[in-house]
GROMACS .gro file of C-alpha atoms in nm:
model
  457
    1MET     CA    1   9.259   1.103  -1.698
    2LEU     CA    2   9.042   0.794  -1.665
    3SER     CA    3   9.191   0.711  -1.327
    4THR     CA    4   9.126   1.058  -1.208
    5LEU     CA    5   8.762   1.026  -1.291
    6LEU     CA    6   8.743   0.697  -1.111
    7LEU     CA    7   8.880   0.860  -0.802
    8LEU     CA    8   8.596   1.108  -0.806
    9LEU     CA    9   8.315   0.848  -0.834
   10PRO     CA   10   8.165   0.678  -0.527
   11VAL     CA   11   8.154   0.302  -0.538
   12ILE     CA   12   7.828   0.140  -0.431
   13SER     CA   13   7.800  -0.236  -0.422
   14PRO     CA   14   7.640  -0.484  -0.431
   15THR     CA   15   7.291  -0.479  -0.602
   16LEU     CA   16   7.052  -0.267  -0.391
   17THR     CA   17   6.708  -0.367  -0.258
   18TRP     CA   18   6.500  -0.062  -0.166
   19ILE     CA   19   6.346  -0.013   0.177
   20PRO     CA   20   6.197   0.302   0.330
   21ALA     CA   21   6.456   0.545   0.455
   22GLU     CA   22   6.300   0.561   0.798
   23ASP     CA   23   6.367   0.188   0.840
   24TRP     CA   24   6.742   0.223   0.789
   25GLU     CA   25   6.967   0.192   1.092
   26SER     CA   26   7.274   0.405   1.132
   27GLY     CA   27   7.494   0.097   1.115
   28ASN     CA   28   7.376   0.012   0.764
   29VAL     CA   29   7.567   0.300   0.597
   30THR     CA   30   7.953   0.333   0.628
   31SER     CA   31   8.224   0.512   0.438
   32SER     CA   32   8.600   0.465   0.397
   33VAL     CA   33   8.901   0.560   0.182
   34GLY     CA   34   9.036   0.307  -0.066
   35VAL     CA   35   9.397   0.212  -0.124
   36LEU     CA   36   9.416   0.454  -0.412
   37GLY     CA   37   9.269   0.732  -0.202
   38GLU     CA   38   8.922   0.707  -0.350
   39CYS     CA   39   8.602   0.751  -0.138
   40LEU     CA   40   8.407   0.433  -0.082
   41CYS     CA   41   8.041   0.422   0.042
   42HIS     CA   42   7.900   0.096   0.173
   43VAL     CA   43   7.524   0.042   0.212
   44TYR     CA   44   7.388  -0.276   0.365
   45LEU     CA   45   7.016  -0.340   0.300
   46PRO     CA   46   6.795  -0.613   0.448
   47ASP     CA   47   6.728  -0.908   0.225
   48THR     CA   48   6.361  -0.815   0.155
   49THR     CA   49   6.200  -0.943  -0.165
   50PHE     CA   50   5.953  -0.711  -0.344
   51PRO     CA   51   5.589  -0.858  -0.319
   52ALA     CA   52   5.540  -0.907  -0.691
   53ASP     CA   53   5.255  -1.161  -0.636
   54ARG     CA   54   5.050  -0.904  -0.444
   55LEU     CA   55   5.102  -0.646  -0.715
   56GLN     CA   56   4.984  -0.896  -0.975
   57HIS     CA   57   4.674  -0.972  -0.766
   58MET     CA   58   4.594  -0.601  -0.739
   59GLN     CA   59   4.629  -0.562  -1.112
   60GLU     CA   60   4.386  -0.852  -1.173
   61VAL     CA   61   4.133  -0.709  -0.927
   62SER     CA   62   4.159  -0.367  -1.090
   63LYS     CA   63   4.100  -0.524  -1.429
   64ASP     CA   64   3.787  -0.704  -1.301
   65LEU     CA   65   3.655  -0.383  -1.149
   66ILE     CA   66   3.708  -0.194  -1.473
   67GLN     CA   67   3.514  -0.464  -1.661
   68GLU     CA   68   3.229  -0.453  -1.405
   69VAL     CA   69   3.209  -0.074  -1.432
   70GLN     CA   70   3.192  -0.107  -1.809
   71ILE     CA   71   2.909  -0.360  -1.781
   72GLN     CA   72   2.713  -0.129  -1.550
   73MET     CA   73   2.773   0.165  -1.783
   74ASN     CA   74   2.638  -0.041  -2.072
   75LYS     CA   75   2.329  -0.123  -1.863
   76ILE     CA   76   2.277   0.245  -1.789
   77ASN     CA   77   2.302   0.331  -2.156
   78THR     CA   78   2.054   0.054  -2.242
   79HIS     CA   79   1.803   0.172  -1.980
   80GLU     CA   80   1.840   0.531  -2.090
   81GLU     CA   81   1.773   0.430  -2.452
   82LYS     CA   82   1.464   0.233  -2.349
   83LEU     CA   83   1.334   0.520  -2.137
   84GLU     CA   84   1.385   0.764  -2.424
   85SER     CA   85   1.198   0.525  -2.652
   86TYR     CA   86   0.904   0.492  -2.411
   87LEU     CA   87   0.891   0.867  -2.362
   88GLY     CA   88   0.874   0.913  -2.739
   89ALA     CA   89   0.597   0.654  -2.767
   90LEU     CA   90   0.402   0.829  -2.493
   91LYS     CA   91   0.429   1.158  -2.680
   92GLU     CA   92   0.287   0.988  -2.989
   93LEU     CA   93   0.005   0.853  -2.775
   94LEU     CA   94  -0.057   1.203  -2.641
   95GLU     CA   95  -0.096   1.327  -2.998
   96ARG     CA   96  -0.356   1.058  -3.060
   97VAL     CA   97  -0.546   1.167  -2.750
   98SER     CA   98  -0.530   1.529  -2.863
   99MET     CA   99  -0.674   1.432  -3.201
  100LEU     CA  100  -0.962   1.254  -3.028
  101GLY     CA  101  -1.037   1.571  -2.838
  102THR     CA  102  -1.091   1.780  -3.151
  103SER     CA  103  -1.436   1.635  -3.211
  104ALA     CA  104  -1.673   1.417  -3.015
  105ASP     CA  105  -1.748   1.218  -3.332
  106ASP     CA  106  -1.390   1.121  -3.416
  107TYR     CA  107  -1.360   0.820  -3.190
  108VAL     CA  108  -1.513   0.474  -3.175
  109LYS     CA  109  -1.642   0.287  -2.875
  110LEU     CA  110  -1.322   0.099  -2.795
  111ASP     CA  111  -1.082   0.393  -2.827
  112PHE     CA  112  -1.090   0.486  -2.460
  113GLU     CA  113  -1.041   0.132  -2.339
  114LEU     CA  114  -0.756   0.073  -2.584
  115LEU     CA  115  -0.590   0.390  -2.463
  116ARG     CA  116  -0.622   0.277  -2.105
  117VAL     CA  117  -0.475  -0.063  -2.185
  118GLU     CA  118  -0.177   0.103  -2.351
  119LEU     CA  119  -0.132   0.337  -2.057
  120ARG     CA  120  -0.136   0.048  -1.812
  121GLU     CA  121   0.117  -0.138  -2.026
  122PHE     CA  122   0.343   0.166  -2.028
  123GLU     CA  123   0.316   0.206  -1.654
  124SER     CA  124   0.400  -0.163  -1.604
  125LEU     CA  125   0.703  -0.135  -1.831
  126VAL     CA  126   0.828   0.171  -1.649
  127SER     CA  127   0.787  -0.004  -1.313
  128GLN     CA  128   0.981  -0.306  -1.437
  129LEU     CA  129   1.259  -0.086  -1.567
  130LYS     CA  130   1.276   0.106  -1.241
  131ASP     CA  131   1.297  -0.217  -1.040
  132SER     CA  132   1.569  -0.365  -1.260
  133PHE     CA  133   1.754  -0.033  -1.262
  134ASN     CA  134   1.723  -0.019  -0.882
  135SER     CA  135   1.744   0.356  -0.888
  136SER     CA  136   1.555   0.673  -0.968
  137SER     CA  137   1.596   0.901  -1.265
  138PRO     CA  138   1.436   1.221  -1.397
  139LEU     CA  139   1.322   1.013  -1.692
  140PHE     CA  140   1.119   0.788  -1.464
  141ASP     CA  141   0.949   1.092  -1.313
  142SER     CA  142   0.884   1.229  -1.661
  143LEU     CA  143   0.727   0.904  -1.776
  144TYR     CA  144   0.501   0.875  -1.472
  145THR     CA  145   0.394   1.239  -1.516
  146GLU     CA  146   0.306   1.176  -1.880
  147ILE     CA  147   0.101   0.869  -1.787
  148ARG     CA  148  -0.092   1.056  -1.516
  149ASN     CA  149  -0.161   1.352  -1.744
  150MET     CA  150  -0.285   1.131  -2.025
  151THR     CA  151  -0.509   0.933  -1.792
  152LEU     CA  152  -0.671   1.258  -1.680
  153ILE     CA  153  -0.720   1.362  -2.043
  154VAL     CA  154  -0.885   1.031  -2.130
  155ASN     CA  155  -1.120   1.066  -1.830
  156GLN     CA  156  -1.216   1.416  -1.942
  157LEU     CA  157  -1.275   1.310  -2.302
  158GLU     CA  158  -1.507   1.034  -2.187
  159SER     CA  159  -1.753   1.292  -2.059
  160TYR     CA  160  -1.805   1.419  -2.414
  161ASP     CA  161  -1.999   1.111  -2.514
  162LYS     CA  162  -2.227   0.953  -2.254
  163SER     CA  163  -2.321   0.656  -2.472
  164ASN     CA  164  -1.960   0.550  -2.517
  165LEU     CA  165  -1.897   0.603  -2.147
  166GLU     CA  166  -2.188   0.372  -2.066
  167VAL     CA  167  -2.055   0.102  -2.298
  168ILE     CA  168  -1.712   0.118  -2.139
  169ARG     CA  169  -1.854   0.100  -1.787
  170ILE     CA  170  -2.072  -0.201  -1.871
  171GLU     CA  171  -1.775  -0.381  -2.020
  172PHE     CA  172  -1.575  -0.290  -1.712
  173VAL     CA  173  -1.838  -0.447  -1.486
  174LYS     CA  174  -1.831  -0.766  -1.693
  175LEU     CA  175  -1.452  -0.781  -1.666
  176GLN     CA  176  -1.473  -0.715  -1.294
  177LYS     CA  177  -1.715  -1.004  -1.246
  178LYS     CA  178  -1.482  -1.235  -1.438
  179LEU     CA  179  -1.193  -1.116  -1.226
  180GLU     CA  180  -1.381  -1.193  -0.907
  181GLU     CA  181  -1.460  -1.543  -1.028
  182CYS     CA  182  -1.094  -1.599  -1.111
  183GLN     CA  183  -0.982  -1.467  -0.774
  184LYS     CA  184  -1.234  -1.666  -0.578
  185ASP     CA  185  -1.048  -1.976  -0.469
  186GLN     CA  186  -1.230  -2.306  -0.446
  187GLU     CA  187  -1.202  -2.309  -0.068
  188PHE     CA  188  -1.396  -1.980  -0.048
  189SER     CA  189  -1.668  -2.083  -0.295
  190LYS     CA  190  -1.922  -2.217  -0.043
  191PRO     CA  191  -1.940  -1.992   0.264
  192ASP     CA  192  -2.162  -2.121   0.543
  193ILE     CA  193  -2.353  -1.797   0.607
  194GLY     CA  194  -2.463  -1.750   0.966
  195ASN     CA  195  -2.274  -2.050   1.104
  196CYS     CA  196  -2.040  -1.955   1.390
  197ASN     CA  197  -1.946  -2.311   1.482
  198ASN     CA  198  -1.581  -2.240   1.413
  199THR     CA  199  -1.254  -2.183   1.598
  200GLY     CA  200  -1.174  -1.859   1.421
  201ILE     CA  201  -1.053  -1.719   1.092
  202MET     CA  202  -0.810  -1.942   0.906
  203ARG     CA  203  -0.714  -1.720   0.611
  204LEU     CA  204  -0.826  -1.445   0.375
  205SER     CA  205  -0.842  -1.456  -0.004
  206LYS     CA  206  -0.644  -1.236  -0.237
  207PRO     CA  207  -0.781  -0.880  -0.254
  208ILE     CA  208  -1.072  -0.821  -0.491
  209VAL     CA  209  -1.025  -0.468  -0.624
  210GLY     CA  210  -1.349  -0.308  -0.743
  211GLN     CA  211  -1.234   0.031  -0.867
  212LEU     CA  212  -1.152   0.382  -0.755
  213ASN     CA  213  -1.429   0.548  -0.550
  214SER     CA  214  -1.745   0.683  -0.715
  215HIS     CA  215  -1.607   1.036  -0.713
  216LEU     CA  216  -1.308   0.914  -0.916
  217GLN     CA  217  -1.093   1.118  -0.678
  218THR     CA  218  -0.754   0.976  -0.582
  219GLY     CA  219  -0.744   1.228  -0.298
  220TYR     CA  220  -1.057   1.079  -0.137
  221ILE     CA  221  -0.851   0.842   0.076
  222TYR     CA  222  -1.085   0.850   0.378
  223GLY     CA  223  -1.416   0.670   0.372
  224GLY     CA  224  -1.590   0.337   0.368
  225TRP     CA  225  -1.809   0.111   0.160
  226GLY     CA  226  -2.003  -0.213   0.193
  227LYS     CA  227  -2.348  -0.352   0.258
  228ASP     CA  228  -2.611  -0.338   0.531
  229SER     CA  229  -2.515  -0.605   0.786
  230LYS     CA  230  -2.880  -0.663   0.875
  231PRO     CA  231  -3.073  -0.548   0.569
  232VAL     CA  232  -3.445  -0.486   0.570
  233LYS     CA  233  -3.653  -0.663   0.309
  234GLY     CA  234  -3.583  -0.531  -0.038
  235SER     CA  235  -3.238  -0.390   0.037
  236GLU     CA  236  -3.041  -0.714   0.055
  237SER     CA  237  -2.836  -0.619  -0.253
  238MET     CA  238  -2.787  -0.254  -0.159
  239TYR     CA  239  -2.435  -0.108  -0.134
  240PHE     CA  240  -2.321   0.219   0.020
  241TYR     CA  241  -2.019   0.444  -0.018
  242SER     CA  242  -1.890   0.750   0.164
  243GLY     CA  243  -1.559   0.919   0.094
  244TYR     CA  244  -1.379   1.248   0.125
  245SER     CA  245  -1.032   1.402   0.143
  246SER     CA  246  -1.054   1.431   0.523
  247THR     CA  247  -1.193   1.216   0.802
  248TYR     CA  248  -1.517   1.417   0.825
  249THR     CA  249  -1.835   1.218   0.769
  250SER     CA  250  -2.137   1.387   0.615
  251GLN     CA  251  -2.234   1.224   0.283
  252PHE     CA  252  -2.352   0.874   0.195
  253TYR     CA  253  -2.439   0.734  -0.147
  254PHE     CA  254  -2.651   0.423  -0.195
  255TYR     CA  255  -2.661   0.184  -0.492
  256SER     CA  256  -2.921  -0.080  -0.568
  257ASP     CA  257  -2.656  -0.347  -0.635
  258TYR     CA  258  -2.287  -0.404  -0.696
  259LYS     CA  259  -2.314  -0.340  -1.069
  260ASN     CA  260  -2.457   0.006  -1.016
  261LEU     CA  261  -2.190   0.077  -0.754
  262LEU     CA  262  -1.925   0.020  -1.020
  263LEU     CA  263  -2.126   0.212  -1.278
  264MET     CA  264  -2.158   0.496  -1.025
  265LYS     CA  265  -2.537   0.503  -1.058
  266SER     CA  266  -2.652   0.597  -0.710
  267SER     CA  267  -3.015   0.543  -0.621
  268ARG     CA  268  -3.011   0.761  -0.310
  269TYR     CA  269  -2.805   1.032  -0.146
  270VAL     CA  270  -2.804   1.114   0.227
  271GLY     CA  271  -2.637   1.420   0.376
  272LEU     CA  272  -2.610   1.440   0.753
  273GLN     CA  273  -2.747   1.766   0.889
  274ALA     CA  274  -2.526   2.030   1.047
  275GLY     CA  275  -2.487   1.953   1.416
  276TYR     CA  276  -2.520   1.579   1.355
  277ARG     CA  277  -2.220   1.527   1.128
  278GLY     CA  278  -1.946   1.285   1.211
  279VAL     CA  279  -1.572   1.234   1.204
  280GLY     CA  280  -1.379   0.911   1.159
  281ASN     CA  281  -1.455   0.650   0.897
  282ASN     CA  282  -1.530   0.334   1.092
  283TYR     CA  283  -1.907   0.341   1.049
  284VAL     CA  284  -2.148   0.061   0.960
  285ILE     CA  285  -2.502   0.030   0.832
  286TYR     CA  286  -2.708  -0.210   1.038
  287GLY     CA  287  -3.084  -0.256   1.025
  288ASN     CA  288  -3.122   0.035   0.779
  289SER     CA  289  -2.949   0.277   1.018
  290ILE     CA  290  -2.607   0.441   0.994
  291TYR     CA  291  -2.395   0.409   1.307
  292TYR     CA  292  -2.109   0.655   1.315
  293GLN     CA  293  -1.886   0.869   1.540
  294ARG     CA  294  -2.059   1.199   1.602
  295GLU     CA  295  -1.819   1.492   1.610
  296SER     CA  296  -1.986   1.721   1.862
  297PRO     CA  297  -2.053   1.612   2.124
  298PHE     CA  298  -1.812   1.319   2.088
  299SER     CA  299  -2.052   1.027   2.102
  300MET     CA  300  -2.212   0.737   1.919
  301GLY     CA  301  -2.431   0.870   1.641
  302LYS     CA  302  -2.724   0.700   1.471
  303PHE     CA  303  -2.923   0.801   1.165
  304ASN     CA  304  -3.235   0.604   1.075
  305LEU     CA  305  -3.259   0.580   0.696
  306SER     CA  306  -3.629   0.496   0.714
  307SER     CA  307  -3.754   0.771   0.946
  308GLY     CA  308  -3.476   1.027   0.898
  309GLY     CA  309  -3.438   1.055   1.276
  310TYR     CA  310  -3.113   1.114   1.468
  311ASP     CA  311  -2.998   0.972   1.800
  312SER     CA  312  -2.676   0.977   2.001
  313ARG     CA  313  -2.522   0.829   2.315
  314VAL     CA  314  -2.210   0.934   2.503
  315ILE     CA  315  -1.967   0.665   2.618
  316PRO     CA  316  -1.817   0.826   2.932
  317SER     CA  317  -1.494   0.626   2.929
  318ALA     CA  318  -1.419   0.665   2.556
  319THR     CA  319  -1.153   0.920   2.468
  320LEU     CA  320  -1.022   1.105   2.163
  321ASP     CA  321  -0.662   1.039   2.267
  322PHE     CA  322  -0.623   0.704   2.090
  323SER     CA  323  -0.671   0.632   1.721
  324TYR     CA  324  -0.571   0.360   1.477
  325SER     CA  325  -0.222   0.385   1.331
  326TYR     CA  326  -0.328   0.471   0.973
  327SER     CA  327  -0.523   0.790   1.042
  328THR     CA  328  -0.651   1.023   1.312
  329TYR     CA  329  -0.998   1.048   1.466
  330GLN     CA  330  -1.069   0.676   1.432
  331ASN     CA  331  -1.184   0.667   1.793
  332LEU     CA  332  -1.519   0.485   1.780
  333ASP     CA  333  -1.510   0.183   1.550
  334PHE     CA  334  -1.854   0.033   1.483
  335ALA     CA  335  -1.890  -0.329   1.373
  336ALA     CA  336  -2.166  -0.577   1.306
  337ASP     CA  337  -2.155  -0.955   1.283
  338GLU     CA  338  -2.363  -1.268   1.343
  339LYS     CA  339  -2.391  -1.176   1.712
  340GLY     CA  340  -2.516  -0.821   1.671
  341LEU     CA  341  -2.389  -0.462   1.688
  342TRP     CA  342  -2.058  -0.356   1.848
  343VAL     CA  343  -1.838  -0.054   1.908
  344MET     CA  344  -1.464  -0.060   1.982
  345TYR     CA  345  -1.271   0.222   2.147
  346ALA     CA  346  -0.987   0.298   2.389
  347SER     CA  347  -0.995   0.480   2.721
  348GLU     CA  348  -0.764   0.627   2.981
  349GLU     CA  349  -0.860   0.344   3.215
  350SER     CA  350  -0.758   0.084   2.956
  351LYS     CA  351  -0.432   0.276   2.893
  352GLY     CA  352  -0.489   0.283   2.520
  353LYS     CA  353  -0.590  -0.080   2.482
  354ILE     CA  354  -0.903  -0.160   2.280
  355ALA     CA  355  -1.228  -0.215   2.465
  356VAL     CA  356  -1.511  -0.406   2.295
  357ALA     CA  357  -1.866  -0.300   2.382
  358LYS     CA  358  -2.191  -0.474   2.285
  359ILE     CA  359  -2.459  -0.224   2.178
  360ASP     CA  360  -2.823  -0.268   2.272
  361GLU     CA  361  -2.998  -0.218   1.939
  362LYS     CA  362  -3.330  -0.102   2.079
  363GLY     CA  363  -3.211   0.125   2.357
  364PHE     CA  364  -2.891   0.230   2.178
  365GLY     CA  365  -2.692   0.180   2.496
  366ILE     CA  366  -2.398  -0.032   2.609
  367GLU     CA  367  -2.485  -0.383   2.731
  368LYS     CA  368  -2.140  -0.513   2.827
  369VAL     CA  369  -1.772  -0.422   2.787
  370TRP     CA  370  -1.468  -0.649   2.743
  371ASN     CA  371  -1.109  -0.524   2.778
  372THR     CA  372  -0.849  -0.662   2.536
  373ALA     CA  373  -0.468  -0.655   2.524
  374ALA     CA  374  -0.446  -0.492   2.179
  375TYR     CA  375  -0.299  -0.141   2.184
  376LYS     CA  376  -0.509   0.073   1.956
  377GLN     CA  377  -0.231   0.303   1.836
  378MET     CA  378  -0.031  -0.001   1.722
  379THR     CA  379  -0.332  -0.142   1.537
  380GLY     CA  380  -0.423  -0.063   1.177
  381ASN     CA  381  -0.790  -0.150   1.227
  382ALA     CA  382  -1.019  -0.405   1.390
  383PHE     CA  383  -1.341  -0.589   1.309
  384MET     CA  384  -1.584  -0.837   1.463
  385ALA     CA  385  -1.681  -1.181   1.328
  386CYS     CA  386  -1.890  -1.435   1.522
  387GLY     CA  387  -1.840  -1.241   1.844
  388VAL     CA  388  -1.460  -1.237   1.808
  389MET     CA  389  -1.259  -0.919   1.772
  390TYR     CA  390  -0.972  -0.935   1.522
  391ALA     CA  391  -0.699  -0.669   1.520
  392THR     CA  392  -0.470  -0.599   1.225
  393ARG     CA  393  -0.135  -0.430   1.173
  394ALA     CA  394   0.110  -0.364   0.891
  395VAL     CA  395   0.384  -0.613   0.807
  396ASP     CA  396   0.523  -0.402   0.524
  397MET     CA  397   0.393  -0.165   0.255
  398ASN     CA  398   0.214  -0.446   0.069
  399THR     CA  399   0.120  -0.685   0.348
  400GLU     CA  400  -0.117  -0.672   0.645
  401GLU     CA  401  -0.175  -0.932   0.912
  402ILE     CA  402  -0.439  -1.024   1.166
  403TYR     CA  403  -0.215  -1.038   1.471
  404TYR     CA  404  -0.458  -1.071   1.763
  405SER     CA  405  -0.805  -1.198   1.848
  406PHE     CA  406  -1.033  -1.173   2.151
  407ASP     CA  407  -1.337  -1.398   2.189
  408THR     CA  408  -1.617  -1.228   2.380
  409ARG     CA  409  -1.788  -1.564   2.429
  410ASN     CA  410  -1.522  -1.700   2.665
  411GLY     CA  411  -1.260  -1.424   2.705
  412GLU     CA  412  -0.998  -1.625   2.514
  413GLU     CA  413  -0.711  -1.429   2.359
  414LYS     CA  414  -0.484  -1.545   2.075
  415ASN     CA  415  -0.172  -1.411   1.910
  416LEU     CA  416  -0.209  -1.470   1.537
  417SER     CA  417  -0.022  -1.416   1.213
  418ILE     CA  418  -0.278  -1.435   0.934
  419ARG     CA  419  -0.118  -1.237   0.654
  420PHE     CA  420  -0.295  -1.095   0.350
  421PRO     CA  421  -0.191  -0.858   0.069
  422LYS     CA  422  -0.307  -0.499   0.036
  423PHE     CA  423  -0.378  -0.316  -0.288
  424GLN     CA  424  -0.254   0.013  -0.140
  425GLU     CA  425  -0.044   0.076   0.169
  426THR     CA  426  -0.301   0.244   0.398
  427TYR     CA  427  -0.672   0.210   0.458
  428SER     CA  428  -0.928   0.393   0.668
  429SER     CA  429  -1.194   0.128   0.735
  430LEU     CA  430  -1.221  -0.249   0.759
  431ASP     CA  431  -1.551  -0.427   0.828
  432TYR     CA  432  -1.676  -0.784   0.815
  433ASN     CA  433  -2.025  -0.843   0.682
  434PRO     CA  434  -2.213  -1.153   0.806
  435THR     CA  435  -2.453  -1.161   0.508
  436ASP     CA  436  -2.180  -1.269   0.264
  437GLN     CA  437  -1.877  -1.336   0.489
  438LEU     CA  438  -1.676  -1.073   0.307
  439LEU     CA  439  -1.429  -0.829   0.459
  440TYR     CA  440  -1.476  -0.478   0.316
  441MET     CA  441  -1.176  -0.245   0.306
  442TYR     CA  442  -1.163   0.117   0.188
  443ASN     CA  443  -0.804   0.099   0.069
  444ASN     CA  444  -0.664   0.446   0.001
  445GLY     CA  445  -0.967   0.542  -0.208
  446TYR     CA  446  -1.033   0.202  -0.368
  447TYR     CA  447  -1.308  -0.053  -0.310
  448VAL     CA  448  -1.133  -0.370  -0.191
  449SER     CA  449  -1.282  -0.687  -0.040
  450TYR     CA  450  -1.169  -1.030   0.081
  451TYR     CA  451  -1.332  -1.369   0.119
  452VAL     CA  452  -1.302  -1.501   0.474
  453LYS     CA  453  -1.222  -1.866   0.545
  454PHE     CA  454  -1.314  -1.995   0.892
  455ASN     CA  455  -1.165  -2.299   1.062
  456MET     CA  456  -1.484  -2.498   1.108
  457ALA     CA  457  -1.508  -2.689   1.434
   0.00000   0.00000   0.00000
């Protein structure tokens, strides 16, 4: 019986090494009948060794990947826990703000400032978490929304008590002054006012951030601020501000000094009359007159703050087709420096490159025009200092650079790379003032300025 079973079983020998069936050749499989009449099957396989070392390597890599995934999952859980904690703390802070709003007598003088400090700390923590997390999350959006809402509530509550508001503003001005002193580097401490015996700008200081505009409107991203570049007697310390949510120009506010600018205590308001209003935000005040881009007809506009009189002049070659890269309608850019009053624009003849024109102060006409190689639409803004035009452009969201200069004294052009940080990404006006050698920027609704360092000859 046993032999019978053996006859029925195929014999396969020797030990098999597996290879894909499609790689077999017909000659590798044969069959025959044994001496006892049994069926014999012979399979010949190539001598291929299984790659056990590669399998082991794959297993080790897989193990490392699993560990890395676990580490990242732990990080996610940690960040989520922190975000939940901050969100809970913000809700507690919101309850405190709500309690303050129940009565105008429930808070003390420092409450508002303490709340603001805490809000800024929260915002900083959230930003750090977001950077380390390198991602976005609904919790981040929720936290930022809570911070914005609470800031608005604090601003509204301030209006309930004018005396406390005044105390906070005065303290803010003191802190701002200290900040300016800290930011003012030793090399910028002794500007040589009026001296143009230099070979150009060497560098700019870190930005000095005053505050949000006097309207306290984050949407008022278009505008300008600064000082009279040729002040009349008695107005040497005067500051001005104009801002709105569009590029239209119609309102100017004047402040007796920098302190009152920050305290939002205007000493004078000027509204341009219908028919004389402007557009574009690259205006200057020079000799107690506002020089601006008149909307209709498109021309240079002038408003005399002393007499209240209006004047305008058309520049035939100037066109509305070319504006600075940050916003539209920045077609006529007025500037003032140690050499006088200027206007910069582009024309069809210049093929979009900036032309610099010297303005005759008395006749309000054009004395002379210089053509530069700076394309206006690739330029963020431009300004004049010591008769030299400087053009800027963006390097990235946080950095700007002066990339080009043109000297009207000798026609010399230079390619530059003088980089300086921005407080916000975009800005609508940039003007140098010869009375203090400061560069004034209206940076997305904020008052920002820079000390200018010249390379003295």
